[in-house]
């Protein structure tokens, strides 16, 4: 089976599994790093990791445009449900066999307040296991936490990690994260969207190559990576 990752800029990602399209944390309108616009996107499923505007902003509009089901935590699912969005609620530690594969919600150390001040529950990361046993981990917005070592026990093919600092892990902690997660490949995210989270991703990638067993891939918004 084919599995293609796309970085749409900031913390917004795409996965294409044999033609099934997943959009993760859709943030296009108002995203200075966005590589495309909402109207050009197709989606069969949408995943939302937490309630912050730079992750949920276009979840409702993308659902309206595509009919894609939104998979998110129970609190955000309730909030979106009241707006007429079709959702599937999960929570941390819980996995479910979806048509595209097995998706487990993981711990994330962050906040999750919704744009209108509603409680967005706890933020999550995502661990995808495909039918042919490829494993992809999206840390989403988080600081470094020691239990990444537990997630690392699952032989990850790819880990997508924030490196922007200020709101999430910065480059130093993201190197430490890669040491705990032990992925085959690692891709940085959540940086260079605004000056506040500007980072030298190539310098970080060199550290990954020197200090971990992972291979680092620095993408530009719009770039894809075949997993
Ligand atoms: Ni956030
Ligand atoms: Mn964010």
Coordinates of N, CA and C and ligand atoms in Angstrom, one line a residue:
X1 N 0.8 -1.2 0.0 CA 0.0 0.0 0.0 C 0.9 1.2 0.0
X2 N 0.4 2.3 -0.6 CA 1.1 3.6 -0.6 C 0.7 4.5 0.5
X3 N 1.6 5.2 1.1 CA 1.3 6.1 2.2 C 2.2 7.4 1.9
X4 N 1.5 8.5 1.7 CA 2.2 9.7 1.3 C 1.9 10.8 2.4
X5 N 2.9 11.4 2.9 CA 2.7 12.5 3.8 C 2.9 13.8 3.1
X6 N 2.1 14.8 3.4 CA 2.2 16.2 2.9 C 2.3 17.2 4.0
X7 N 3.2 18.1 4.0 CA 3.3 19.2 4.9 C 2.6 20.4 4.3
X8 N 1.5 20.8 4.8 CA 0.8 22.0 4.3 C 1.3 23.3 4.9
X9 N 2.2 23.2 5.8 CA 2.7 24.4 6.5 C 2.2 24.4 7.9
X10 N 3.1 25.0 8.8 CA 2.8 25.0 10.3 C 2.5 23.6 10.8
X11 N 1.4 23.4 11.5 CA 1.1 22.1 12.1 C 0.0 21.4 11.3
X12 N -0.1 21.7 10.0 CA -1.2 21.1 9.2 C -0.6 20.1 8.2
X13 N -1.1 18.9 8.3 CA -0.5 17.8 7.5 C -1.6 17.1 6.7
X14 N -1.1 16.3 5.7 CA -2.0 15.5 4.9 C -1.4 14.1 4.9
X15 N -2.3 13.1 4.8 CA -1.8 11.7 4.5 C -2.7 11.2 3.4
X16 N -2.1 10.5 2.5 CA -2.8 9.8 1.4 C -2.5 8.3 1.5
X17 N -3.5 7.5 1.9 CA -3.3 6.1 2.0 C -4.1 5.4 0.9
X18 N -3.3 5.0 -0.2 CA -4.0 4.4 -1.3 C -5.2 5.2 -1.8
X19 N -5.1 6.5 -1.8 CA -6.2 7.4 -2.3 C -7.1 7.9 -1.2
X20 N -7.1 7.3 0.0 CA -7.9 7.8 1.1 C -7.2 9.0 1.7
X21 N -7.9 10.2 1.7 CA -7.2 11.4 2.1 C -7.6 11.9 3.5
X22 N -6.5 12.1 4.3 CA -6.7 12.6 5.7 C -6.0 13.9 5.8
X23 N -6.7 14.9 6.4 CA -6.1 16.2 6.7 C -6.1 16.4 8.2
X24 N -4.9 16.7 8.7 CA -4.6 16.8 10.1 C -4.5 18.2 10.5
X25 N -5.3 18.6 11.5 CA -5.2 20.0 12.1 C -5.3 21.1 11.0
X26 N -6.5 21.1 10.3 CA -6.6 22.0 9.1 C -6.6 23.5 9.5
X27 N -5.6 24.2 9.0 CA -5.4 25.6 9.3 C -4.8 26.3 8.0
X28 N -5.7 26.8 7.2 CA -5.3 27.4 5.9 C -5.6 28.9 5.9
X29 N -6.9 29.3 6.2 CA -7.3 30.7 6.3 C -6.5 31.3 7.4
X30 N -5.7 32.3 7.1 CA -5.0 33.0 8.1 C -3.6 32.4 8.5
X31 N -3.3 31.3 7.8 CA -2.0 30.7 8.0 C -1.0 31.2 7.0
X32 N 0.0 32.0 7.5 CA 0.9 32.6 6.5 C 1.8 31.6 5.8
X33 N 1.9 30.4 6.4 CA 2.8 29.4 5.8 C 2.0 28.4 4.9
X34 N 0.7 28.5 4.8 CA -0.1 27.5 4.1 C 0.3 27.4 2.6
X35 N 0.5 26.1 2.2 CA 1.0 25.9 0.8 C -0.2 25.8 -0.2
X36 N -1.4 25.8 0.4 CA -2.6 25.7 -0.5 C -3.8 26.4 0.1
X37 N -4.9 26.4 -0.5 CA -6.1 27.0 0.1 C -7.1 25.9 0.3
X38 N -8.0 26.2 1.2 CA -9.0 25.2 1.6 C -9.8 24.6 0.4
X39 N -10.2 25.5 -0.6 CA -11.1 25.1 -1.7 C -10.4 24.1 -2.6
X40 N -9.1 23.9 -2.5 CA -8.4 23.0 -3.4 C -8.2 21.6 -2.7
X41 N -8.7 21.5 -1.4 CA -8.4 20.3 -0.7 C -9.5 19.3 -0.8
X42 N -9.1 18.0 -0.8 CA -10.0 16.9 -0.7 C -9.8 16.3 0.6
X43 N -10.8 15.7 1.3 CA -10.6 15.0 2.5 C -11.7 13.9 2.7
X44 N -11.2 12.8 3.2 CA -12.2 11.7 3.6 C -12.3 11.7 5.1
X45 N -11.2 12.1 5.8 CA -11.2 12.2 7.2 C -10.4 13.4 7.6
X46 N -10.8 14.0 8.8 CA -10.0 15.1 9.3 C -9.7 14.7 10.8
X47 N -8.4 14.9 11.2 CA -8.1 14.7 12.6 C -7.8 16.0 13.2
X48 N -8.2 16.2 14.4 CA -7.9 17.5 15.2 C -7.3 17.1 16.5
X49 N -6.1 17.6 16.7 CA -5.3 17.2 17.9 C -5.7 18.0 19.2
X50 N -6.1 19.3 19.0 CA -6.5 20.1 20.2 C -7.2 21.3 19.7
X51 N -7.7 22.1 20.7 CA -8.7 23.2 20.3 C -8.1 24.5 19.9
X52 N -6.8 24.7 19.8 CA -6.2 26.0 19.5 C -6.5 26.3 18.0
X53 N -6.7 27.6 17.8 CA -7.2 28.1 16.5 C -6.3 27.6 15.3
X54 N -5.0 27.6 15.6 CA -4.0 27.2 14.5 C -4.0 25.7 14.2
X55 N -5.0 25.0 14.8 CA -5.2 23.5 14.5 C -6.6 23.2 14.1
X56 N -7.6 24.0 14.6 CA -9.0 23.6 14.4 C -9.7 24.6 13.4
X57 N -9.0 25.7 13.1 CA -9.7 26.8 12.4 C -10.6 26.3 11.2
X58 N -10.0 25.4 10.4 CA -10.8 25.0 9.2 C -11.4 23.7 9.2
X59 N -11.5 23.1 10.5 CA -12.1 21.8 10.6 C -13.6 21.8 10.2
X60 N -14.3 22.8 10.7 CA -15.7 22.9 10.3 C -15.9 23.2 8.8
X61 N -15.2 24.2 8.3 CA -15.3 24.5 6.8 C -14.9 23.3 5.9
X62 N -13.9 22.6 6.3 CA -13.4 21.5 5.5 C -14.4 20.3 5.5
X63 N -15.1 20.2 6.7 CA -16.1 19.2 6.8 C -17.3 19.5 5.9
X64 N -17.7 20.8 5.9 CA -18.8 21.3 5.1 C -18.5 21.1 3.6
X65 N -17.2 21.3 3.2 CA -16.8 21.2 1.8 C -16.8 19.8 1.3
X66 N -16.3 18.9 2.2 CA -16.0 17.5 1.8 C -16.9 16.5 2.4
X67 N -17.6 16.8 3.5 CA -18.3 15.7 4.2 C -17.5 14.8 5.1
X68 N -16.2 15.1 5.1 CA -15.2 14.3 5.9 C -15.6 14.3 7.4
X69 N -15.5 13.1 8.0 CA -15.7 12.9 9.4 C -14.5 13.5 10.1
X70 N -14.8 14.2 11.2 CA -13.7 14.7 12.1 C -13.5 13.8 13.3
X71 N -12.2 13.3 13.4 CA -11.8 12.5 14.5 C -11.0 13.3 15.5
X72 N -11.5 13.4 16.7 CA -10.9 14.3 17.7 C -11.3 13.8 19.1
X73 N -10.8 14.6 20.1 CA -11.2 14.2 21.5 C -12.7 14.4 21.8
X74 N -13.1 13.9 22.8 CA -14.6 13.9 23.1 C -15.1 15.3 23.3
X75 N -14.3 16.2 24.0 CA -14.8 17.5 24.2 C -14.9 18.3 22.9
X76 N -13.9 18.2 22.1 CA -13.9 18.9 20.8 C -15.0 18.3 19.9
X77 N -15.2 17.0 19.9 CA -16.2 16.4 19.1 C -17.6 16.9 19.5
X78 N -17.8 17.1 20.8 CA -19.1 17.6 21.3 C -19.3 19.1 20.8
X79 N -18.2 19.8 20.8 CA -18.3 21.3 20.4 C -18.5 21.3 18.9
X80 N -17.9 20.5 18.1 CA -18.1 20.5 16.6 C -19.4 19.9 16.3
X81 N -19.9 18.9 17.1 CA -21.1 18.3 16.8 C -22.3 19.3 16.9
X82 N -22.2 20.2 17.9 CA -23.2 21.2 18.0 C -23.3 22.2 16.8
X83 N -22.2 22.2 16.0 CA -22.2 23.0 14.8 C -22.6 22.2 13.6
X84 N -23.0 21.0 13.8 CA -23.5 20.1 12.7 C -22.4 19.3 12.0
X85 N -21.2 19.3 12.7 CA -20.1 18.5 12.1 C -20.2 17.0 12.5
X86 N -20.0 16.1 11.5 CA -20.0 14.7 11.8 C -18.7 14.3 12.5
X87 N -18.7 13.7 13.6 CA -17.5 13.4 14.4 C -17.4 12.0 14.8
X88 N -16.1 11.6 15.1 CA -15.9 10.4 15.9 C -15.0 10.7 17.0
X89 N -15.5 10.5 18.2 CA -14.7 10.9 19.4 C -13.9 9.8 19.9
X90 N -12.6 10.1 20.3 CA -11.7 9.1 20.9 C -11.1 9.9 22.1
X91 N -10.2 9.2 22.8 CA -9.4 9.9 23.8 C -8.1 9.2 24.1
X92 N -7.3 9.9 24.9 CA -5.9 9.5 25.1 C -5.9 8.0 25.6
X93 N -5.0 7.2 24.9 CA -4.9 5.8 25.2 C -5.8 4.9 24.4
X94 N -6.8 5.5 23.8 CA -7.8 4.8 23.1 C -7.5 4.7 21.6
X95 N -7.6 3.5 21.1 CA -7.4 3.2 19.7 C -8.7 2.7 19.0
X96 N -8.8 2.9 17.7 CA -9.9 2.4 17.0 C -9.5 2.1 15.6
X97 N -10.1 1.0 15.1 CA -9.8 0.6 13.7 C -10.8 1.3 12.7
X98 N -10.2 2.3 12.1 CA -11.0 3.1 11.1 C -10.8 2.5 9.7
X99 N -11.5 2.9 8.7 CA -11.3 2.3 7.4 C -9.9 2.5 6.9
X100 N -9.2 3.6 7.3 CA -7.9 3.8 6.8 C -6.8 3.1 7.6
X101 N -7.1 2.6 8.8 CA -6.1 2.0 9.7 C -6.4 2.2 11.1
X102 N -5.5 1.8 12.0 CA -5.8 1.9 13.4 C -5.2 3.2 13.9
X103 N -6.0 4.0 14.6 CA -5.6 5.3 15.1 C -5.7 5.3 16.6
X104 N -4.6 5.5 17.3 CA -4.6 5.6 18.7 C -4.2 7.1 19.1
X105 N -5.0 7.6 20.1 CA -4.7 8.9 20.6 C -3.6 8.8 21.7
X106 N -2.6 9.6 21.7 CA -1.5 9.6 22.6 C -1.5 10.9 23.5
X107 N -0.8 10.8 24.6 CA -0.6 11.9 25.4 C 0.1 13.1 24.7
X108 N -0.3 14.3 25.0 CA 0.5 15.5 24.6 C 0.5 16.5 25.8
X109 N 1.6 17.1 26.0 CA 1.7 18.1 27.1 C 1.6 19.5 26.5
X110 N 0.3 20.0 26.6 CA 0.0 21.3 25.9 C -1.3 21.8 26.5
X111 N -2.0 22.7 25.8 CA -3.3 23.2 26.2 C -4.3 22.8 25.1
X112 N -5.6 23.1 25.3 CA -6.6 22.7 24.2 C -7.8 23.6 24.3
X113 N -7.7 24.8 24.8 CA -8.8 25.7 24.8 C -9.3 26.0 23.4
X114 N -10.7 26.0 23.3 CA -11.3 26.3 22.0 C -11.3 27.8 21.7
X115 N -11.4 28.2 20.4 CA -11.4 29.6 20.0 C -12.4 30.5 20.8
X116 N -13.6 29.9 21.1 CA -14.6 30.7 21.8 C -14.5 30.6 23.4
X117 N -13.4 30.0 23.8 CA -13.2 29.9 25.3 C -13.7 28.6 25.9
X118 N -14.4 27.8 25.1 CA -15.0 26.5 25.5 C -13.8 25.5 25.9
X119 N -14.1 24.6 26.8 CA -13.2 23.6 27.2 C -12.9 22.6 26.1
X120 N -11.7 22.5 25.6 CA -11.4 21.6 24.5 C -10.7 20.3 25.0
X121 N -10.9 20.0 26.3 CA -10.4 18.7 26.9 C -8.9 18.7 26.9
X122 N -8.3 17.6 26.8 CA -6.8 17.5 26.8 C -6.3 17.3 25.3
X123 N -5.2 18.0 25.1 CA -4.6 17.8 23.7 C -4.1 16.4 23.5
X124 N -4.0 16.0 22.3 CA -3.5 14.7 22.0 C -2.5 14.7 20.8
X125 N -1.8 13.5 20.8 CA -1.0 13.2 19.6 C -1.6 12.0 18.9
X126 N -1.1 11.6 17.7 CA -1.7 10.5 17.0 C -0.7 9.5 16.6
X127 N -1.1 8.2 16.8 CA -0.3 7.1 16.4 C -1.1 6.2 15.4
X128 N -0.7 6.3 14.2 CA -1.4 5.5 13.1 C -0.6 4.2 12.8
X129 N -1.4 3.1 12.7 CA -0.8 1.9 12.3 C -1.6 1.4 11.0
X130 N -1.0 1.3 9.9 CA -1.7 1.0 8.7 C -1.8 -0.5 8.6
X131 N -2.6 -1.0 7.6 CA -2.9 -2.4 7.4 C -1.6 -3.2 7.1
X132 N -0.6 -2.5 6.5 CA 0.6 -3.2 6.3 C 1.7 -2.9 7.3
X133 N 1.1 -2.4 8.5 CA 1.9 -2.3 9.7 C 3.0 -1.1 9.7
X134 N 2.7 -0.1 8.8 CA 3.5 1.1 8.9 C 3.0 1.9 10.1
X135 N 4.0 2.5 10.8 CA 3.6 3.3 12.0 C 4.1 4.7 11.9
X136 N 3.2 5.6 12.1 CA 3.5 7.0 12.0 C 2.9 7.7 13.2
X137 N 3.8 8.5 13.8 CA 3.5 9.2 15.0 C 3.5 10.7 14.8
X138 N 2.4 11.4 15.1 CA 2.3 12.9 15.0 C 2.3 13.4 16.5
X139 N 3.4 14.0 16.9 CA 3.4 14.5 18.3 C 2.4 15.7 18.4
X140 N 2.2 16.4 17.3 CA 1.3 17.6 17.3 C 1.9 18.6 18.3
X141 N 1.1 19.4 18.9 CA 1.7 20.4 19.8 C 2.0 19.8 21.2
X142 N 3.2 19.8 21.5 CA 3.6 19.2 22.9 C 5.0 19.7 23.3
X143 N 5.2 19.6 24.6 CA 6.5 19.7 25.1 C 7.1 18.3 25.1
X144 N 8.4 18.2 25.4 CA 9.0 16.9 25.6 C 8.4 16.2 26.8
X145 N 8.2 14.9 26.7 CA 7.8 14.1 27.9 C 8.4 12.7 27.8
X146 N 8.7 12.2 29.0 CA 9.5 11.0 29.0 C 8.8 9.8 28.5
X147 N 7.5 9.8 28.5 CA 6.7 8.6 28.0 C 6.8 8.5 26.5
X148 N 7.5 9.4 25.8 CA 7.8 9.2 24.4 C 8.6 7.9 24.2
X149 N 9.3 7.5 25.2 CA 10.0 6.2 25.2 C 9.1 5.1 25.0
X150 N 7.9 5.1 25.6 CA 6.9 4.1 25.4 C 6.4 4.0 24.0
X151 N 6.1 5.2 23.5 CA 5.6 5.3 22.1 C 6.7 4.8 21.2
X152 N 8.0 5.0 21.5 CA 9.1 4.6 20.7 C 9.3 3.0 20.7
X153 N 8.6 2.3 21.6 CA 8.7 0.9 21.6 C 8.0 0.3 20.4
X154 N 7.2 1.1 19.7 CA 6.3 0.5 18.6 C 7.0 0.5 17.3
X155 N 8.3 0.7 17.2 CA 9.1 0.7 15.9 C 8.5 1.7 14.9
X156 N 8.6 2.9 15.1 CA 8.0 4.0 14.3 C 8.7 4.1 12.9
X157 N 8.0 4.1 11.9 CA 8.6 4.4 10.6 C 8.8 5.9 10.4
X158 N 7.9 6.7 10.9 CA 8.0 8.2 10.8 C 7.5 8.9 12.1
X159 N 8.2 9.9 12.6 CA 7.7 10.7 13.6 C 7.7 12.2 13.1
X160 N 6.6 12.9 13.3 CA 6.5 14.3 12.9 C 6.5 15.1 14.2
X161 N 7.6 15.9 14.4 CA 7.8 16.6 15.6 C 7.8 18.1 15.5
X162 N 7.2 18.8 16.5 CA 7.4 20.3 16.4 C 8.8 20.7 16.9
X163 N 9.3 21.7 16.2 CA 10.6 22.2 16.6 C 10.6 23.7 16.8
X164 N 9.4 24.4 16.8 CA 9.4 25.8 16.7 C 9.8 26.5 18.0
X165 N 9.7 25.8 19.2 CA 10.0 26.4 20.5 C 8.9 27.4 20.8
X166 N 8.9 28.1 21.9 CA 8.0 29.1 22.4 C 6.6 28.4 22.8
X167 N 5.9 27.8 21.9 CA 4.6 27.1 22.2 C 4.8 25.6 22.3
X168 N 5.8 25.0 21.8 CA 6.0 23.6 21.8 C 7.5 23.3 22.0
X169 N 7.9 22.0 21.9 CA 9.3 21.7 21.9 C 10.1 22.6 21.0
X170 N 11.3 22.9 21.4 CA 12.2 23.6 20.5 C 13.2 22.5 19.9
X171 N 14.2 23.0 19.2 CA 15.1 22.0 18.5 C 15.8 21.1 19.5
X172 N 16.3 21.6 20.6 CA 17.0 20.7 21.6 C 16.1 19.6 22.1
X173 N 14.9 20.0 22.6 CA 14.0 18.9 23.1 C 13.5 18.0 22.0
X174 N 13.4 18.5 20.8 CA 13.0 17.6 19.7 C 14.1 16.6 19.3
X175 N 15.3 17.0 19.5 CA 16.4 16.0 19.3 C 16.3 14.9 20.4
X176 N 16.0 15.3 21.6 CA 15.9 14.4 22.7 C 14.6 13.5 22.5
X177 N 13.6 14.1 21.9 CA 12.4 13.3 21.6 C 12.7 12.3 20.6
X178 N 13.5 12.6 19.6 CA 13.8 11.6 18.6 C 14.7 10.5 19.2
X179 N 15.5 10.8 20.2 CA 16.2 9.7 20.9 C 15.3 8.8 21.6
X180 N 14.2 9.3 22.2 CA 13.3 8.5 22.9 C 12.3 7.7 22.0
X181 N 12.0 8.3 20.8 CA 11.0 7.7 19.9 C 11.6 6.7 19.0
X182 N 12.9 6.9 18.7 CA 13.6 6.0 17.8 C 12.9 5.7 16.5
X183 N 12.5 6.7 15.8 CA 11.8 6.5 14.5 C 12.9 6.3 13.4
X184 N 12.5 5.6 12.3 CA 13.4 5.5 11.1 C 13.6 6.9 10.5
X185 N 12.5 7.6 10.4 CA 12.5 8.9 9.7 C 11.8 9.9 10.6
X186 N 12.3 11.2 10.6 CA 11.7 12.2 11.4 C 11.6 13.5 10.5
X187 N 10.5 14.2 10.7 CA 10.2 15.4 9.9 C 9.8 16.5 10.9
X188 N 10.4 17.7 10.8 CA 10.1 18.8 11.7 C 8.8 19.5 11.2
X189 N 8.1 20.1 12.2 CA 6.9 20.9 11.9 C 6.7 22.0 12.9
X190 N 5.7 22.8 12.7 CA 5.3 23.9 13.7 C 6.5 24.9 13.9
X191 N 7.1 25.3 12.8 CA 8.1 26.3 12.9 C 8.1 27.2 11.6
X192 N 8.7 28.4 11.7 CA 8.8 29.4 10.6 C 7.4 29.9 10.1
X193 N 6.4 29.7 10.8 CA 5.1 30.2 10.5 C 5.1 31.7 10.7
X194 N 5.6 32.1 11.9 CA 5.7 33.4 12.4 C 7.2 33.6 12.9
X195 N 7.6 34.9 13.0 CA 8.9 35.1 13.6 C 9.2 34.5 14.9
X196 N 8.1 34.4 15.7 CA 8.2 33.9 17.1 C 8.7 32.4 17.1
X197 N 8.5 31.7 16.1 CA 8.9 30.3 16.0 C 9.8 30.0 14.9
X198 N 10.6 30.9 14.5 CA 11.6 30.8 13.4 C 12.7 29.8 13.9
X199 N 13.0 28.9 13.1 CA 14.1 27.9 13.4 C 14.9 27.5 12.2
X200 N 16.2 27.1 12.4 CA 17.0 26.6 11.4 C 16.8 25.1 11.3
X201 N 15.9 24.7 10.4 CA 15.6 23.2 10.4 C 16.7 22.4 9.8
X202 N 17.5 23.0 8.9 CA 18.6 22.2 8.4 C 19.7 21.9 9.5
X203 N 19.9 22.9 10.4 CA 20.9 22.7 11.5 C 20.3 21.6 12.4
X204 N 19.0 21.6 12.6 CA 18.4 20.6 13.5 C 18.5 19.2 12.8
X205 N 18.3 19.2 11.5 CA 18.4 17.9 10.8 C 19.8 17.3 10.9
X206 N 20.8 18.2 10.9 CA 22.2 17.7 11.0 C 22.4 17.1 12.4
X207 N 21.8 17.7 13.4 CA 21.9 17.2 14.8 C 21.2 15.9 14.9
X208 N 20.1 15.7 14.2 CA 19.4 14.4 14.2 C 20.2 13.3 13.6
X209 N 20.9 13.7 12.5 CA 21.7 12.7 11.9 C 22.9 12.3 12.8
X210 N 23.5 13.3 13.5 CA 24.6 13.1 14.3 C 24.3 12.4 15.7
X211 N 23.1 12.7 16.2 CA 22.9 12.4 17.6 C 21.8 11.3 17.8
X212 N 21.2 10.8 16.6 CA 20.2 9.8 16.7 C 20.4 8.8 15.6
X213 N 19.6 7.7 15.5 CA 19.7 6.8 14.4 C 18.7 7.1 13.3
X214 N 17.9 8.2 13.5 CA 16.9 8.6 12.6 C 17.4 9.3 11.4
X215 N 16.7 9.3 10.3 CA 17.0 10.1 9.1 C 16.1 11.3 9.1
X216 N 16.6 12.5 9.0 CA 15.8 13.7 9.1 C 15.5 14.2 7.7
X217 N 14.3 14.7 7.5 CA 13.8 15.2 6.2 C 13.2 16.6 6.4
X218 N 13.9 17.6 5.9 CA 13.4 18.9 6.0 C 12.5 19.2 4.7
X219 N 11.3 19.5 4.9 CA 10.4 19.7 3.8 C 10.1 21.2 3.7
X220 N 9.6 21.7 2.6 CA 9.0 23.0 2.4 C 7.5 22.8 2.4
X221 N 6.7 23.8 2.8 CA 5.3 23.6 2.8 C 4.8 23.3 1.3
X222 N 4.0 22.2 1.2 CA 3.6 21.7 -0.1 C 4.4 20.5 -0.5
X223 N 5.5 20.2 0.2 CA 6.3 19.0 -0.2 C 5.7 17.8 0.4
X224 N 6.0 16.6 -0.3 CA 5.5 15.4 0.2 C 6.6 14.4 0.5
X225 N 6.3 13.4 1.3 CA 7.3 12.4 1.6 C 6.6 11.0 1.6
X226 N 7.2 10.1 0.8 CA 6.6 8.7 0.7 C 7.1 7.9 1.9
X227 N 6.2 7.4 2.6 CA 6.5 6.6 3.8 C 6.6 5.1 3.5
Ligands
LIG1 NI1 -1.5 24.6 20.3
LIG2 MN1 -0.1 25.2 17.5

